[in-house]
């Protein structure tokens, strides 16, 4: 039995949904189908989820919601029309949106979640209706009815462990289940979404709880590429990789999969296959627990911008017990999580994602460094990028960091920081943002284009 998840571009239009139906009917083991909200049809298009966020914002600001509501309804109406689904469906979408807008709003975040989830919820109903219309027996399943309980802050929920037991019952259903991705309900029955891109998580949870043989994640590319195809020309397609490798790449900038979504599949050993809705015959990328990897120590290279460095310097820092703890404590007080902490004898840097910083937070942090930690110098510099080499067998291979450093030097990139994680699944090079693209190309060529490789 397979659980399939179709991302936003796979369900963005009537034509795409017809392809989805073809994929489902070509393999009857595809029994549970998780769907995203309609995504972009072309690069400048707007995702339904983004439209819904604007709609919710307008409602929260007491602005006119009618044009934004009409935009969402219009998008569903176009798809329904293309699929030959009657106008009543469009009226139910409109009614659904109006009732969400009219709901009590004791908490802005929860209201936002309720609105955001409308994209997946209505799309799942639409796709179930279409499958039935073309003779594939299908049923829409609500996360509430199925028992997907989500805990945590609005917009960033996590499924509770008991959900897995309740959701395992889904495998008893004989019809194709169409399940909206991205959200569940708290124990008190309040809707809560996962983070953006969270339909991947729903798919992985259903695959894990039903003990599926495979979790197929359909997107709009043939699989996972070894580097960003917008930067590197024709990067290699990764045939097979481990969960840990995929998580490292996703966390560090690969957008093909939500970085947390693999955990449920990993915990229950369900293999994941990333496939292309527009080219379903291609084998895609398989993600498994272990792989044989004798020849290719680096499986992929991620590059991501948007990092800052907090640098502190204090003479005789090496003698001061607890300095690092107190510095990280200041960040914890500001609810900032950190990425790396390279240290010297008398100095320490903390690499932070820019999204956690605001000018006010920066000011408070620096003030506390001077006032409480009595540092000689403290400053925050932004505009860093991280180039991350990922591969399970890097730990057995000699000279990889040297080769990457040579490649970076050859491209004229200054290395600001190096961090080899203790897991040795990744080696991170911090570079200036303006060098990111050339650095990525240079490191990619070093490891994937034999003519460029250095030997030691
Ligand atoms: N529609 C949601 C988003 O755009 C969730 C998803 O597509 O996975 O983030």
Coordinates of C-alpha atoms and ligand atoms in Angstrom, one line a residue:
X1 CA 0.0 0.0 0.0
X2 CA 1.3 3.4 -0.9
X3 CA 0.5 6.8 0.5
X4 CA 0.9 9.6 -2.1
X5 CA 1.2 13.3 -1.5
X6 CA 0.7 15.8 -4.3
X7 CA 2.2 19.2 -3.8
X8 CA 0.8 22.6 -4.8
X9 CA 2.0 22.6 -8.4
X10 CA 0.6 19.1 -8.9
X11 CA -2.9 20.3 -8.0
X12 CA -2.7 23.8 -9.3
X13 CA -5.1 23.4 -12.2
X14 CA -7.7 21.1 -13.7
X15 CA -5.0 19.7 -16.1
X16 CA -2.7 18.9 -13.2
X17 CA -5.5 17.2 -11.2
X18 CA -6.3 15.1 -14.3
X19 CA -2.6 13.9 -14.2
X20 CA -3.0 13.1 -10.5
X21 CA -6.1 11.0 -11.3
X22 CA -4.1 9.2 -14.0
X23 CA -1.3 8.5 -11.5
X24 CA -3.8 7.1 -8.9
X25 CA -5.7 4.9 -11.4
X26 CA -2.5 3.5 -12.9
X27 CA -1.6 1.8 -9.6
X28 CA -4.3 0.6 -7.3
X29 CA -1.9 0.3 -4.3
X30 CA -2.0 4.2 -4.2
X31 CA -4.8 4.1 -1.6
X32 CA -4.2 7.3 0.5
X33 CA -3.8 10.6 -1.3
X34 CA -2.7 13.7 0.6
X35 CA -3.2 17.0 -1.2
X36 CA -1.9 20.5 -0.9
X37 CA -3.8 23.7 -1.7
X38 CA -3.6 24.7 -5.4
X39 CA -0.1 26.2 -5.9
X40 CA 1.5 28.2 -8.7
X41 CA 0.7 27.4 -12.3
X42 CA 3.5 29.7 -13.6
X43 CA 6.3 31.5 -11.7
X44 CA 4.5 34.8 -11.2
X45 CA 1.3 33.1 -10.1
X46 CA -0.1 33.2 -6.5
X47 CA -0.5 30.2 -4.3
X48 CA -4.0 29.7 -2.8
X49 CA -2.4 29.5 0.7
X50 CA -0.8 33.0 0.1
X51 CA -4.2 34.3 -1.0
X52 CA -5.7 33.0 2.1
X53 CA -3.1 34.6 4.3
X54 CA -3.9 37.9 2.7
X55 CA -7.5 37.3 3.2
X56 CA -7.0 36.5 6.9
X57 CA -4.8 39.5 7.4
X58 CA -7.4 41.8 5.8
X59 CA -10.1 40.3 8.1
X60 CA -7.9 40.8 11.2
X61 CA -7.3 44.4 10.1
X62 CA -11.0 44.9 9.6
X63 CA -10.4 45.7 6.0
X64 CA -12.6 44.8 3.0
X65 CA -12.3 41.1 2.5
X66 CA -14.7 40.7 -0.5
X67 CA -12.1 41.1 -3.3
X68 CA -9.7 38.7 -1.7
X69 CA -12.5 36.2 -1.0
X70 CA -13.6 36.5 -4.7
X71 CA -10.0 35.8 -5.7
X72 CA -9.9 32.5 -3.8
X73 CA -13.4 31.4 -5.0
X74 CA -12.4 32.3 -8.5
X75 CA -9.4 30.1 -8.4
X76 CA -11.4 27.1 -7.2
X77 CA -14.2 27.9 -9.7
X78 CA -11.7 27.8 -12.6
X79 CA -10.4 24.4 -11.5
X80 CA -13.9 23.0 -10.8
X81 CA -15.1 24.2 -14.3
X82 CA -12.1 22.5 -16.0
X83 CA -12.9 19.3 -14.2
X84 CA -16.6 19.5 -15.1
X85 CA -17.6 19.7 -11.5
X86 CA -20.9 21.5 -11.0
X87 CA -21.3 25.1 -9.8
X88 CA -22.7 23.9 -6.4
X89 CA -19.2 23.0 -5.5
X90 CA -18.1 26.6 -5.9
X91 CA -21.0 27.8 -3.7
X92 CA -19.8 25.4 -1.0
X93 CA -16.3 26.8 -1.2
X94 CA -17.7 30.3 -0.8
X95 CA -19.9 29.3 2.1
X96 CA -17.0 27.5 3.8
X97 CA -14.8 30.6 3.5
X98 CA -17.5 32.9 4.8
X99 CA -18.1 30.7 7.8
X100 CA -14.4 30.6 8.6
X101 CA -14.3 34.4 8.3
X102 CA -17.3 34.6 10.7
X103 CA -15.8 32.4 13.3
X104 CA -14.9 33.7 16.8
X105 CA -11.4 35.1 16.9
X106 CA -10.1 34.8 20.4
X107 CA -6.6 34.2 19.0
X108 CA -5.3 35.8 15.8
X109 CA -2.8 32.9 15.1
X110 CA -5.6 30.3 15.4
X111 CA -7.8 32.3 13.1
X112 CA -5.0 32.5 10.6
X113 CA -4.6 28.7 10.7
X114 CA -8.3 28.3 10.2
X115 CA -8.2 30.4 7.1
X116 CA -4.9 28.9 5.7
X117 CA -6.2 25.4 6.0
X118 CA -9.2 26.2 3.7
X119 CA -6.9 25.7 0.7
X120 CA -6.1 22.1 1.4
X121 CA -9.5 21.3 2.8
X122 CA -11.5 22.5 -0.2
X123 CA -9.0 21.1 -2.6
X124 CA -9.3 17.6 -1.0
X125 CA -13.1 17.7 -1.3
X126 CA -12.8 18.8 -5.0
X127 CA -10.4 16.1 -5.9
X128 CA -12.4 13.4 -4.1
X129 CA -15.5 14.6 -6.1
X130 CA -13.5 14.5 -9.3
X131 CA -12.2 11.0 -8.7
X132 CA -15.7 9.7 -8.1
X133 CA -16.9 11.4 -11.2
X134 CA -14.4 9.6 -13.4
X135 CA -15.2 6.2 -11.7
X136 CA -12.5 6.0 -9.0
X137 CA -14.3 5.3 -5.8
X138 CA -12.9 7.9 -3.4
X139 CA -13.8 9.5 -0.1
X140 CA -12.7 12.8 1.5
X141 CA -11.4 12.3 5.0
X142 CA -11.3 15.1 7.5
X143 CA -8.3 15.2 9.8
X144 CA -10.7 15.8 12.7
X145 CA -12.7 12.7 12.0
X146 CA -9.6 10.6 11.3
X147 CA -8.1 11.8 14.6
X148 CA -5.0 13.8 13.6
X149 CA -4.3 15.6 16.8
X150 CA -1.8 18.4 16.6
X151 CA -0.2 20.2 19.5
X152 CA 1.9 23.3 19.7
X153 CA 1.8 27.0 18.6
X154 CA -0.5 28.2 15.8
X155 CA 1.2 27.8 12.5
X156 CA 3.8 25.4 13.8
X157 CA 2.0 22.3 15.2
X158 CA 3.3 18.8 15.7
X159 CA 1.2 15.6 15.7
X160 CA 0.8 13.9 19.0
X161 CA 2.0 10.3 19.2
X162 CA -1.5 8.9 19.9
X163 CA -2.6 10.2 16.5
X164 CA -0.7 7.3 14.9
X165 CA -2.8 4.7 16.5
X166 CA -6.1 6.4 15.5
X167 CA -4.9 7.1 11.9
X168 CA -3.8 3.4 11.4
X169 CA -7.5 2.7 11.0
X170 CA -7.4 4.5 7.6
X171 CA -6.0 1.4 6.0
X172 CA -9.3 -0.4 6.5
X173 CA -11.0 1.9 4.0
X174 CA -11.5 0.3 0.7
X175 CA -12.1 3.5 -1.3
X176 CA -9.2 5.9 -2.2
X177 CA -8.9 8.3 0.7
X178 CA -8.3 11.9 -0.2
X179 CA -6.9 13.7 2.9
X180 CA -6.1 17.4 3.1
X181 CA -2.5 18.1 4.1
X182 CA -1.1 20.8 6.3
X183 CA -3.4 20.7 9.4
X184 CA -5.0 18.8 12.2
X185 CA -6.9 19.7 15.4
X186 CA -5.9 20.3 19.0
X187 CA -7.4 18.1 21.7
X188 CA -10.0 20.9 22.2
X189 CA -11.0 20.7 18.6
X190 CA -9.2 23.9 17.4
X191 CA -7.7 23.8 14.0
X192 CA -3.8 24.0 14.0
X193 CA -1.6 23.9 10.9
X194 CA 2.0 22.6 10.5
X195 CA 4.7 25.0 9.3
X196 CA 4.6 26.2 5.6
X197 CA 5.0 23.3 3.2
X198 CA 3.5 21.1 6.0
X199 CA 1.4 18.8 3.7
X200 CA 4.7 16.8 3.4
X201 CA 4.4 16.2 7.1
X202 CA 0.7 15.0 6.8
X203 CA 1.8 12.6 4.1
X204 CA 4.6 11.2 6.2
X205 CA 2.4 10.8 9.2
X206 CA -0.2 8.9 7.3
X207 CA 2.4 6.7 5.6
X208 CA 3.9 5.9 9.0
X209 CA 0.7 5.3 10.9
X210 CA -0.8 3.0 8.2
X211 CA 2.5 1.1 7.8
X212 CA 2.6 1.9 4.1
X213 CA 5.2 0.2 1.9
X214 CA 6.1 3.5 0.3
X215 CA 5.5 7.2 0.8
X216 CA 5.4 8.7 -2.7
X217 CA 5.9 12.5 -2.6
X218 CA 4.8 13.9 -6.0
X219 CA 6.2 17.3 -7.0
X220 CA 7.2 19.1 -10.2
X221 CA 10.8 17.9 -10.7
X222 CA 12.2 14.5 -11.5
X223 CA 13.6 14.1 -8.0
X224 CA 16.2 15.7 -5.8
X225 CA 19.2 17.3 -7.6
X226 CA 22.6 17.3 -6.1
X227 CA 22.6 21.2 -6.1
X228 CA 20.1 24.0 -6.9
X229 CA 19.4 23.8 -10.7
X230 CA 18.8 27.5 -10.7
X231 CA 22.5 28.0 -9.9
X232 CA 24.3 25.0 -11.2
X233 CA 23.7 23.9 -14.9
X234 CA 22.2 20.4 -15.1
X235 CA 23.1 19.1 -11.7
X236 CA 23.1 15.4 -11.2
X237 CA 19.9 13.7 -10.0
X238 CA 20.2 11.8 -6.8
X239 CA 19.0 8.2 -7.2
X240 CA 19.1 7.1 -3.6
X241 CA 19.9 8.8 -0.4
X242 CA 19.3 8.3 3.3
X243 CA 16.8 10.2 5.5
X244 CA 19.7 11.9 7.3
X245 CA 21.1 13.2 4.1
X246 CA 17.8 14.5 2.9
X247 CA 17.1 16.2 6.3
X248 CA 20.5 17.9 6.2
X249 CA 19.9 19.1 2.6
X250 CA 16.3 20.2 3.3
X251 CA 17.3 22.0 6.5
X252 CA 20.1 23.8 4.7
X253 CA 18.1 25.1 1.8
X254 CA 16.8 22.3 -0.5
X255 CA 13.1 23.2 -0.9
X256 CA 11.9 20.0 -2.5
X257 CA 10.7 18.6 0.9
X258 CA 9.8 20.0 4.3
X259 CA 12.8 19.3 6.5
X260 CA 10.9 17.8 9.4
X261 CA 8.6 15.7 7.3
X262 CA 10.9 12.7 7.1
X263 CA 10.9 12.0 10.8
X264 CA 7.6 10.0 10.9
X265 CA 8.7 8.0 7.8
X266 CA 12.2 7.4 9.3
X267 CA 10.8 6.3 12.7
X268 CA 8.6 3.7 11.0
X269 CA 11.1 2.8 8.3
X270 CA 8.8 3.8 5.4
X271 CA 10.9 4.5 2.3
X272 CA 10.1 7.8 0.6
X273 CA 10.1 8.2 -3.2
X274 CA 10.2 11.8 -4.6
X275 CA 8.5 11.7 -8.0
X276 CA 7.4 14.1 -10.7
X277 CA 3.6 14.5 -11.5
X278 CA 4.6 15.7 -14.9
X279 CA 6.8 12.7 -15.6
X280 CA 5.5 9.8 -13.4
X281 CA 7.4 7.1 -15.3
X282 CA 10.8 8.5 -14.1
X283 CA 12.1 6.6 -11.1
X284 CA 12.6 9.7 -8.9
X285 CA 14.7 9.8 -5.8
X286 CA 14.4 7.1 -3.2
X287 CA 15.0 8.0 0.4
X288 CA 15.9 5.0 2.7
X289 CA 17.4 4.3 6.1
X290 CA 20.8 3.1 4.7
X291 CA 22.4 3.1 1.4
X292 CA 25.6 1.6 -0.1
X293 CA 27.8 4.5 -1.0
X294 CA 31.3 3.5 -2.1
X295 CA 32.0 6.0 -4.8
X296 CA 30.2 9.2 -4.1
X297 CA 31.1 10.6 -0.6
X298 CA 29.3 13.9 -1.2
X299 CA 25.7 13.3 -2.3
X300 CA 24.5 16.9 -2.4
X301 CA 25.5 20.4 -1.8
X302 CA 23.1 23.0 -0.3
X303 CA 23.6 26.7 -0.2
X304 CA 21.5 29.1 1.8
X305 CA 21.7 32.8 2.5
X306 CA 20.2 34.7 5.4
X307 CA 22.7 34.1 8.2
X308 CA 24.2 36.6 10.7
X309 CA 27.2 36.2 13.0
X310 CA 27.2 37.4 16.6
X311 CA 30.9 37.9 17.4
X312 CA 32.2 38.4 21.0
X313 CA 35.7 38.9 22.1
X314 CA 37.1 39.0 25.7
X315 CA 40.6 38.7 26.9
X316 CA 41.1 35.5 28.9
X317 CA 37.7 34.1 27.9
X318 CA 39.3 30.6 28.0
X319 CA 39.6 30.8 31.8
X320 CA 36.0 31.8 32.4
X321 CA 33.8 28.8 33.2
X322 CA 30.2 29.1 31.8
X323 CA 30.9 32.0 29.4
X324 CA 29.4 30.0 26.4
X325 CA 26.4 29.0 28.5
X326 CA 25.7 32.6 29.5
X327 CA 26.1 33.9 26.0
X328 CA 23.7 31.2 24.6
X329 CA 21.4 32.0 27.6
X330 CA 21.0 35.5 26.3
X331 CA 20.0 34.2 22.9
X332 CA 17.6 31.7 24.6
X333 CA 15.9 34.6 26.5
X334 CA 15.3 36.2 23.1
X335 CA 13.9 32.9 21.7
X336 CA 16.7 32.6 19.2
X337 CA 18.0 29.2 18.1
X338 CA 21.6 29.1 16.8
X339 CA 23.2 27.1 14.0
X340 CA 27.0 27.0 14.8
X341 CA 29.3 28.2 17.4
X342 CA 32.9 28.4 16.2
X343 CA 35.2 29.5 19.1
X344 CA 38.7 30.7 19.6
X345 CA 40.8 31.2 22.8
X346 CA 39.4 34.7 23.5
X347 CA 36.4 34.9 21.1
X348 CA 33.3 33.1 20.2
X349 CA 30.9 33.5 17.2
X350 CA 27.4 32.3 17.1
X351 CA 25.8 31.9 13.6
X352 CA 22.1 32.7 13.6
X353 CA 19.4 32.7 10.9
X354 CA 18.4 36.3 10.2
X355 CA 14.7 35.4 10.6
X356 CA 15.3 35.2 14.4
X357 CA 16.8 38.7 14.6
X358 CA 15.2 42.2 14.7
X359 CA 17.0 45.5 15.3
X360 CA 15.6 45.6 18.8
X361 CA 16.7 42.1 19.6
X362 CA 20.2 42.9 18.3
X363 CA 20.5 46.0 20.4
X364 CA 19.4 44.1 23.6
X365 CA 21.7 41.2 22.9
X366 CA 24.8 43.5 22.4
X367 CA 23.9 45.5 25.4
X368 CA 23.7 42.4 27.6
X369 CA 27.0 41.1 26.2
X370 CA 28.8 44.3 27.3
X371 CA 26.8 44.7 30.6
X372 CA 26.7 41.1 31.8
X373 CA 29.5 39.3 30.1
X374 CA 31.8 42.3 30.2
X375 CA 33.1 41.6 26.7
X376 CA 35.8 43.8 25.1
X377 CA 34.0 43.7 21.7
X378 CA 30.7 42.5 20.4
X379 CA 29.0 43.0 17.1
X380 CA 26.6 41.4 14.7
X381 CA 27.3 41.1 11.0
X382 CA 24.7 39.9 8.5
X383 CA 24.8 38.7 4.9
X384 CA 26.4 35.4 5.3
X385 CA 25.6 32.2 3.4
X386 CA 26.3 28.6 4.3
X387 CA 27.6 26.1 1.7
X388 CA 26.8 22.6 3.1
X389 CA 28.4 19.4 1.8
X390 CA 26.2 16.4 2.7
X391 CA 27.0 12.7 2.5
X392 CA 26.9 9.7 4.9
X393 CA 30.3 8.4 3.8
X394 CA 32.2 11.6 4.1
X395 CA 33.4 10.4 7.5
X396 CA 35.3 7.6 5.9
X397 CA 36.9 9.7 3.1
X398 CA 40.1 11.7 3.5
X399 CA 40.7 15.1 2.0
X400 CA 37.2 16.2 1.4
X401 CA 37.4 19.4 3.3
X402 CA 40.8 20.1 1.6
X403 CA 39.2 19.6 -1.8
X404 CA 36.3 21.9 -1.0
X405 CA 38.6 24.5 0.4
X406 CA 40.8 24.3 -2.7
X407 CA 37.7 24.7 -4.9
X408 CA 36.6 27.7 -2.9
X409 CA 40.0 29.3 -3.1
X410 CA 40.1 28.7 -6.8
X411 CA 36.8 30.6 -7.2
X412 CA 38.2 33.5 -5.3
X413 CA 35.9 32.9 -2.3
X414 CA 37.1 33.7 1.2
X415 CA 36.0 31.1 3.8
X416 CA 34.6 32.8 6.9
X417 CA 33.9 29.7 8.9
X418 CA 34.2 25.9 8.7
X419 CA 32.2 23.5 10.8
X420 CA 32.3 19.8 10.5
X421 CA 29.4 18.5 12.6
X422 CA 30.1 15.6 15.0
X423 CA 27.9 13.4 12.9
X424 CA 30.1 14.0 9.9
X425 CA 27.1 13.8 7.6
X426 CA 27.9 17.4 6.7
X427 CA 30.7 20.0 6.4
X428 CA 29.6 23.6 6.5
X429 CA 31.5 26.5 4.9
X430 CA 30.4 30.0 5.9
X431 CA 31.0 32.5 3.0
X432 CA 29.9 36.1 2.3
X433 CA 26.5 36.2 0.6
X434 CA 27.9 37.8 -2.5
X435 CA 30.2 34.8 -3.0
X436 CA 27.4 32.2 -2.5
X437 CA 26.6 31.3 -6.1
X438 CA 30.2 31.1 -7.4
X439 CA 31.2 29.1 -4.3
X440 CA 28.4 26.6 -4.9
X441 CA 29.3 26.1 -8.5
X442 CA 33.0 25.7 -7.6
X443 CA 32.3 23.1 -4.9
X444 CA 29.7 21.3 -7.1
X445 CA 32.3 21.0 -10.0
X446 CA 34.9 19.7 -7.6
X447 CA 32.7 16.8 -6.5
X448 CA 30.5 16.1 -9.4
X449 CA 32.5 17.0 -12.6
X450 CA 35.5 14.7 -12.7
X451 CA 37.6 17.0 -14.8
X452 CA 37.6 19.6 -12.0
X453 CA 38.5 17.3 -9.1
X454 CA 41.7 17.8 -7.1
X455 CA 43.5 14.7 -5.8
X456 CA 45.6 14.4 -2.7
Ligands
LIG1 N1 -0.3 24.9 1.2 C1 0.7 25.0 2.3 C2 1.8 26.0 1.9 O1 1.8 26.6 0.9 C3 1.2 23.6 2.7 C4 1.8 22.8 1.6 O2 1.5 23.0 0.4 O3 2.5 21.8 1.9 O4 2.7 26.1 2.8

